[in-house]
Short mmCIF file of C-alpha atoms and ligand atoms in Angstrom, two decimals:
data_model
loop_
_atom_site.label_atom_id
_atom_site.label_comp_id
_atom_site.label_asym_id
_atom_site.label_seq_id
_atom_site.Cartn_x
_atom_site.Cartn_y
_atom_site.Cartn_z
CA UNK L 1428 11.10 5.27 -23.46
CA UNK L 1429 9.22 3.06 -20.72
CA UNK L 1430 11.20 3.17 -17.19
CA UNK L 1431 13.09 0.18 -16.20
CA UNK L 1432 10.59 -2.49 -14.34
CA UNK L 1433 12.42 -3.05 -10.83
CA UNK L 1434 13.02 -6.36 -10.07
CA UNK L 1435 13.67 -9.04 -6.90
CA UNK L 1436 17.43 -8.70 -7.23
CA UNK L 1437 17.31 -4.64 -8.17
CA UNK L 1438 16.04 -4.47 -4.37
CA UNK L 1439 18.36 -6.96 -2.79
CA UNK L 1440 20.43 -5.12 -4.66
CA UNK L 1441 19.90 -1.47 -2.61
CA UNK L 1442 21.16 -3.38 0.70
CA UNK L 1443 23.27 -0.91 1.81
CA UNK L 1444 22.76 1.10 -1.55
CA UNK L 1445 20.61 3.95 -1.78
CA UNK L 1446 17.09 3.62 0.80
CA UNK L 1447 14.03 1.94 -0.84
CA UNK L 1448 11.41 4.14 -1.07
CA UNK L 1449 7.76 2.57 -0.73
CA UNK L 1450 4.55 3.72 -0.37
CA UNK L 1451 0.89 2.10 -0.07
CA UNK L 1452 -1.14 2.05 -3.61
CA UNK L 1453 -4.61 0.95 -3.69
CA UNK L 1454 -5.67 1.99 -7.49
CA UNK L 1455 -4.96 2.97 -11.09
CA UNK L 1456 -4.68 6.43 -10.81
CA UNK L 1457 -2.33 6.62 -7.39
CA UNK L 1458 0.05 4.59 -8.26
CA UNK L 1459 0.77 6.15 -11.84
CA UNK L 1460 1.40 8.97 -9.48
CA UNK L 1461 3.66 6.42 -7.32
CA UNK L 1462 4.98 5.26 -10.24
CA UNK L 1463 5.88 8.48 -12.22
CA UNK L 1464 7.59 9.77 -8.76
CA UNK L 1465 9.97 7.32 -9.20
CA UNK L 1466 8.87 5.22 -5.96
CA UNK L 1467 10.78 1.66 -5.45
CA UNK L 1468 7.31 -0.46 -4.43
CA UNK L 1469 4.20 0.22 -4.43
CA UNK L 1470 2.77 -1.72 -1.44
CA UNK L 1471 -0.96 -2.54 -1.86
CA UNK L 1472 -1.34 -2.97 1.91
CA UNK L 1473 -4.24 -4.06 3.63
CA UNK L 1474 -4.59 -0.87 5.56
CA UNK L 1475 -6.83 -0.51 1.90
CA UNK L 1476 -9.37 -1.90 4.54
CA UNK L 1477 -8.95 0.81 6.74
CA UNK L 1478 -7.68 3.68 4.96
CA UNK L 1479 -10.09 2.95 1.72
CA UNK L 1480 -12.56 0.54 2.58
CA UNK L 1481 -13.49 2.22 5.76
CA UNK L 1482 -13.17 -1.54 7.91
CA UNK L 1483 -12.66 -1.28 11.58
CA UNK L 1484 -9.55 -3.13 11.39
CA UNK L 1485 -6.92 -4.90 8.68
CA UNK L 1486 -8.32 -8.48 9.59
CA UNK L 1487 -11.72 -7.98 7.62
CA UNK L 1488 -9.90 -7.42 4.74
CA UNK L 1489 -10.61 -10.11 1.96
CA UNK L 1490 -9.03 -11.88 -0.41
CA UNK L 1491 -11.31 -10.46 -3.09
CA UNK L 1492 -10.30 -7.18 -1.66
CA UNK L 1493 -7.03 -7.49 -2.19
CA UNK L 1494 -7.34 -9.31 -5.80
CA UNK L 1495 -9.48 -6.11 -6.59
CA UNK L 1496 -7.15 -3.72 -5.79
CA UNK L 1497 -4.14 -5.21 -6.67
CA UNK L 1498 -4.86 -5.55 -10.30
CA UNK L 1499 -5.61 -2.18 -10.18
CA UNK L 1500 -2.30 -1.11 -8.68
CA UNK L 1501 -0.93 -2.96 -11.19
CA UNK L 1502 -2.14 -1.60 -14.04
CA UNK L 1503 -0.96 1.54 -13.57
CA UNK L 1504 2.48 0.47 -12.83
CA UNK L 1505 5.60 0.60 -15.01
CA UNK L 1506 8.16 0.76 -12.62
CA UNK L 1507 7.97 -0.22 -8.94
CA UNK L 1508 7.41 -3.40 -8.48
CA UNK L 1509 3.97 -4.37 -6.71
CA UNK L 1510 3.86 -6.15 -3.71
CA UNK L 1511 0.55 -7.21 -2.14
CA UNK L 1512 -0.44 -7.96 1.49
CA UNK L 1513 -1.83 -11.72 1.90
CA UNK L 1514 -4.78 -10.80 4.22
CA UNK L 1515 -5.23 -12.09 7.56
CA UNK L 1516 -7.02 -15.86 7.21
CA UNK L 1517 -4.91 -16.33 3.71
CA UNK L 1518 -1.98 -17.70 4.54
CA UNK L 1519 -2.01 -18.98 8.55
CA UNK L 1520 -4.18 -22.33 8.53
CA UNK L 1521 -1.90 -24.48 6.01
CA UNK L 1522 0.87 -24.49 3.43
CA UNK L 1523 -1.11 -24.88 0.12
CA UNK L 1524 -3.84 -22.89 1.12
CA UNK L 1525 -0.69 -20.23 1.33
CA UNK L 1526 0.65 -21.14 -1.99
CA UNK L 1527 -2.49 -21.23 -3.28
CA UNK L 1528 -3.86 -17.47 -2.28
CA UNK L 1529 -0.15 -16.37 -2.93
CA UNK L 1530 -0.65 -17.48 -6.47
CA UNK L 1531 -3.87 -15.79 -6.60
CA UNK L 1532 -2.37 -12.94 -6.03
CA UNK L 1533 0.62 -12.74 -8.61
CA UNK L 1534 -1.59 -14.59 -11.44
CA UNK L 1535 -4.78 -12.78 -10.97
CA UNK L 1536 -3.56 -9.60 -8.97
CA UNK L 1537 -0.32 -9.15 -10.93
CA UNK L 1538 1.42 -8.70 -7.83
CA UNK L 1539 5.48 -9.09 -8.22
CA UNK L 1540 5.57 -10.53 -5.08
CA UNK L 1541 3.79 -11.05 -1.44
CA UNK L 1542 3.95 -9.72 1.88
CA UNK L 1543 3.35 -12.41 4.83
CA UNK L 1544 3.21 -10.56 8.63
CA UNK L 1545 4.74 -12.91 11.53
CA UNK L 1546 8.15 -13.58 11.92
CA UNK L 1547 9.47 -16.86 13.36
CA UNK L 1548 5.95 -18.80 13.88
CA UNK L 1549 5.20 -17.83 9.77
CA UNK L 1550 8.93 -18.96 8.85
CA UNK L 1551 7.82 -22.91 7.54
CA UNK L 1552 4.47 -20.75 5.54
CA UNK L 1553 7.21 -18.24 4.28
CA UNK L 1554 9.68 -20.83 3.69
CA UNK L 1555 7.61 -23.58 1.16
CA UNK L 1556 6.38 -20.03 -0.76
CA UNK L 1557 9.29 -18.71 -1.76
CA UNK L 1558 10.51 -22.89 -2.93
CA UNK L 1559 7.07 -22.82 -4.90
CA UNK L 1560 8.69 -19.60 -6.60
CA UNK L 1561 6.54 -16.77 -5.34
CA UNK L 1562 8.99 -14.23 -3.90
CA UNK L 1563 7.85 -13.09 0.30
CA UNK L 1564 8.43 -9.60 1.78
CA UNK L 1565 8.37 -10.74 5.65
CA UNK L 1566 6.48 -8.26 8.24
CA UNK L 1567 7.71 -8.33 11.90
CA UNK L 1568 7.03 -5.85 14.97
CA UNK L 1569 3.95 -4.43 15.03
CA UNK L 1570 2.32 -6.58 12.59
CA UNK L 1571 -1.85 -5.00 12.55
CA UNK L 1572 -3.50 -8.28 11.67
CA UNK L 1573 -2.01 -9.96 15.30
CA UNK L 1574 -2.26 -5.91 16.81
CA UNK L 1575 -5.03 -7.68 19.32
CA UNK L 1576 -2.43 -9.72 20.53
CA UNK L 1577 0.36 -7.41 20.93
CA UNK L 1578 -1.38 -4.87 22.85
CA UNK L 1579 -2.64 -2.41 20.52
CA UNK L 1580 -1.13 -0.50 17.95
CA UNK L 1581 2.07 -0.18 20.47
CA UNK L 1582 5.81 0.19 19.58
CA UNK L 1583 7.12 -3.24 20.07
CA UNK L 1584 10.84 -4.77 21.14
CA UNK L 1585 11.20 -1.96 23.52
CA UNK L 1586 12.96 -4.33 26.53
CA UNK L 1587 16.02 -6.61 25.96
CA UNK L 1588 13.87 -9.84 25.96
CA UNK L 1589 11.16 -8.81 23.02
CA UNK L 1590 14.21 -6.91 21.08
CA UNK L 1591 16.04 -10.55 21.25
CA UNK L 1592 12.62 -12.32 19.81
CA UNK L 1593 12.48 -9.73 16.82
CA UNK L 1594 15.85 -10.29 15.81
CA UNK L 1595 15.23 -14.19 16.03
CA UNK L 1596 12.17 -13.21 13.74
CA UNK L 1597 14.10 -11.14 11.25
CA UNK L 1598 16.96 -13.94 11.07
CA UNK L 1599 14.06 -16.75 10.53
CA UNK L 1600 12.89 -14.63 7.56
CA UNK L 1601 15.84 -14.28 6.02
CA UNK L 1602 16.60 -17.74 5.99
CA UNK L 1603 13.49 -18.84 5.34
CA UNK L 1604 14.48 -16.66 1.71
CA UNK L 1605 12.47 -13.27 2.28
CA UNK L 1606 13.74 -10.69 0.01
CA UNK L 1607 13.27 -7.62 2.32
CA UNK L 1608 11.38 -7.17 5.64
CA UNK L 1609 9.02 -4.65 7.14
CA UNK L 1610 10.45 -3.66 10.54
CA UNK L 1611 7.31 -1.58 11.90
CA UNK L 1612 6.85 0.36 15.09
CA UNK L 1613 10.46 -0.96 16.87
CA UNK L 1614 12.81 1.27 18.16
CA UNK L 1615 15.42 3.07 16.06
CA UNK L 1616 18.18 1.08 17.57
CA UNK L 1617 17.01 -2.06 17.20
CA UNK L 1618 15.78 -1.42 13.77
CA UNK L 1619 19.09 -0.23 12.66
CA UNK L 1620 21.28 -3.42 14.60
CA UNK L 1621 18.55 -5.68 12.92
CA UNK L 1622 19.34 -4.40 9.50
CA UNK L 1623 22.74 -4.61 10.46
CA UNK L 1624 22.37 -8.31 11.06
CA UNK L 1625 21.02 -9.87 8.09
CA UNK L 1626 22.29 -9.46 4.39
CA UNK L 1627 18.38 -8.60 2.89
CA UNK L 1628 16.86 -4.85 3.34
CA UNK L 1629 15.10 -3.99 5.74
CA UNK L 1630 12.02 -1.56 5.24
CA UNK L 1631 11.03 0.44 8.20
CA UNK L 1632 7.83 2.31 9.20
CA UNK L 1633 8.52 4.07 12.73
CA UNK L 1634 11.84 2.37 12.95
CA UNK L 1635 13.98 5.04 12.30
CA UNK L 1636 16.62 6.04 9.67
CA UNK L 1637 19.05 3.00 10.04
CA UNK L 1638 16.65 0.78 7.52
CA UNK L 1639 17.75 -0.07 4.06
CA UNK L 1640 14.27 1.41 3.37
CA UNK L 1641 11.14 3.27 3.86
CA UNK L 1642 7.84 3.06 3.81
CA UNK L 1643 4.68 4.90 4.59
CA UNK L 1644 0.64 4.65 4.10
CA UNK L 1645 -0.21 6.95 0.99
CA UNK L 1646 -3.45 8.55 3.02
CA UNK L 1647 -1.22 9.25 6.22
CA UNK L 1648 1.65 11.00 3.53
CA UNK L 1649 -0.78 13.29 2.08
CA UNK L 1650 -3.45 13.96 4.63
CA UNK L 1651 -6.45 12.25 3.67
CA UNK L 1652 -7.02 9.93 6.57
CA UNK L 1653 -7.73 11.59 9.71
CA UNK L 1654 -8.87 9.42 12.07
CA UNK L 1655 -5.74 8.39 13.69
CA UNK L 1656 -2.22 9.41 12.73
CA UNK L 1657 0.94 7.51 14.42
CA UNK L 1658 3.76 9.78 15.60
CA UNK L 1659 6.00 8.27 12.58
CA UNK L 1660 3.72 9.54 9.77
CA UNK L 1661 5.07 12.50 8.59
CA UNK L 1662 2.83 14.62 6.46
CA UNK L 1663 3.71 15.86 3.12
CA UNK L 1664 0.87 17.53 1.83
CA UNK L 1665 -2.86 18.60 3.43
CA UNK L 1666 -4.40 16.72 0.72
CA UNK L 1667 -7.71 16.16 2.44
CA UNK L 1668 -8.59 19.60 3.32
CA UNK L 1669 -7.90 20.71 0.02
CA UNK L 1670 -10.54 18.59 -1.36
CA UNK L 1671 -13.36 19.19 1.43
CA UNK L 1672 -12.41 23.22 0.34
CA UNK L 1673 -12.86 22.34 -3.53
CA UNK L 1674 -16.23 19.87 -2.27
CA UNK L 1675 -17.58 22.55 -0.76
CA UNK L 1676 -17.37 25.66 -3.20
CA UNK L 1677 -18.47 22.71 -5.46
CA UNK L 1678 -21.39 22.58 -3.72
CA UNK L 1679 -22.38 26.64 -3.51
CA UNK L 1680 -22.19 26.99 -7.31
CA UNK L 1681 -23.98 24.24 -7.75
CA UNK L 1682 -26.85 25.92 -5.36
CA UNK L 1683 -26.27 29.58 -6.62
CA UNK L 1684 -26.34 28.41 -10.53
CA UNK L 1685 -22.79 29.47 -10.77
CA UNK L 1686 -21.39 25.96 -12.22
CA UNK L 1687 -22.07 25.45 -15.25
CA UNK L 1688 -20.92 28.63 -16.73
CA UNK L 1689 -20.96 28.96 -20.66
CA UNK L 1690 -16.92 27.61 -20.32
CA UNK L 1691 -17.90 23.82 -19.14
CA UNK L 1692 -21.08 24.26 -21.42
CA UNK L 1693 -22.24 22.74 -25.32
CA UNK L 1694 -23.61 25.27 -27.89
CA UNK L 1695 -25.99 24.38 -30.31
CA UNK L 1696 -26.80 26.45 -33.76
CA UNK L 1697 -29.88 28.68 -32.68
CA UNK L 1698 -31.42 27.29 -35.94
CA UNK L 1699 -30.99 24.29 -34.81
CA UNK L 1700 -32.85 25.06 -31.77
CA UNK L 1701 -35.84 27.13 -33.56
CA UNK L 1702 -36.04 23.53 -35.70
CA UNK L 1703 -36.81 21.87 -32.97
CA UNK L 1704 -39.59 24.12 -31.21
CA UNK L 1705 -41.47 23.93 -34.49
CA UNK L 1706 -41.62 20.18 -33.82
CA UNK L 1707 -43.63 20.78 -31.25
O1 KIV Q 3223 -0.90 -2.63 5.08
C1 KIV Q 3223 0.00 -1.79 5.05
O2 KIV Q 3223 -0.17 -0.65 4.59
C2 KIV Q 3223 1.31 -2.17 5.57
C3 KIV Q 3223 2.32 -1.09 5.75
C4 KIV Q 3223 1.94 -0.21 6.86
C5 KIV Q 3223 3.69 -1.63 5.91
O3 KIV Q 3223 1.52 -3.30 5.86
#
């Protein structure tokens, strides 16, 4: 029997229910995995650019990027239900260039729904593409497209006044008809008084327990990005040394004739073979 597709109202449904778990997908054969583990979303971020695509930064990520990769997500979901990140330039020059790009991405991506970074500023964006039926995970705190302007990659709403403008954000989403929001990189009690506040889950990355959810990026999880790791990844597995170990003993039987053996080999009848040297 095929496992129950989630749905829009199965995760406004886990407000105060059991967490959300979600984790970052980028292709067929990861998010099976996500998928057969049970996961609540599988989020094909556009950290793809960084953590896949080996970009600088999330804000060269494409729209054809994220088409790509979400219709692979998507195909090897059951399950979760996909959301896809509209990439920096898609969504923050008009309204139906939004809808537009957001369509894109459920019709040809097969995305269940969208996630727009930006909190208040975004809320009019957000707003006319959930009426135009396209459901909107919101993004607020450390959002990495705007990271430039924030700072860095730098836990934000740390004094009274920024705390004040995230909740403000968070609210704005909501009403503006968000079904969840990222809360990334804020501090634990904020995060949890913010969820507190507003009646859709909240999904936290570095925001502590007190979210409705969780989420994390599937390279920082197992180990296979190295070139930065934030003090809220925890790491489940050393995924990434395991396969430079297999690489490289890949490598030395390759060299020393060892791989093939006769086990990963074809026979052939030795007749078959004395046939053919009388052709010549
Ligand atoms: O792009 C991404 O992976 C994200 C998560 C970090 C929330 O937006």
């Amino acid at each position: 029997m095929h496992p129950k597709k989630l749905t829009i109202p199965d995760i406004r449904n886990r407000k105060n229910g059991t967490p959300i778990s979600v984790i970052t997908a980028y292709d067929y054969s990861w998010a099976k995995m996500a998928d057969t583990a049970g996961i609540d979303i599988a989020l094909v971020g556009d950290s793809l650019g960084m953590v896949v695509l080996g970009y600088p930064d999330t804000v060269s990520v494409t729209m054809e990027d994220m088409l790509h990769h979400s219709k692979a997500v998507a195909r090897g979901i059951e399950h979760a239900l996909v959301v896809t990140d509209m990439p920096f330039g898609s969504c923050n020059s008009s309204i139906p260039e939004a809808i537009n790009n957001a369509n894109r991405l459920l019709k040809e991506g097969r995305a269940d729904a969208v996630k727009i970074e930006g909190g208040v500023d975004m809320a009019p964006i957000v707003a006319a593409t959930v009426r135009a039926g396209i459901p909107v995970q919101g993004h607020i705190g450390l959002t990495p497209q705007t990271a430039t302007s924030l700072g860095g990659f730098k836990v934000q709403g740390k004094n009274a006044d920024a705390a004040r403008q995230l909740i403000d954000d968070a609210r704005a989403l909501e009403e503006a008809g968000c079904f969840s929001i990222v809360l990334e990189a804020i501090p634990a009690p904020l995060a949890e008084h913010i969820t507190k506040a507003i009646s859709i889950p909240t999904i936290g990355i570095g925001a502590g327990p007190g979210c409705d959810g969780q989420v994390l990026v599937i390279h920082d999880l197992i180990g296979l990005y190295d070139r930065f790791t934030p003090k809220f990844v925890k790491q489940y597995a050393k995924i990434g040394e395991q396969v430079v170990a297999a690489l490289t003993q890949y490598r030395a039987e390759v060299e020393s004739r060892a791989f093939p053996d006769e086990a990963h080999s074809f026979t052939m009848k030795a007749e078959e073979m004395d046939k053919l040297m009388r052709l010549y």
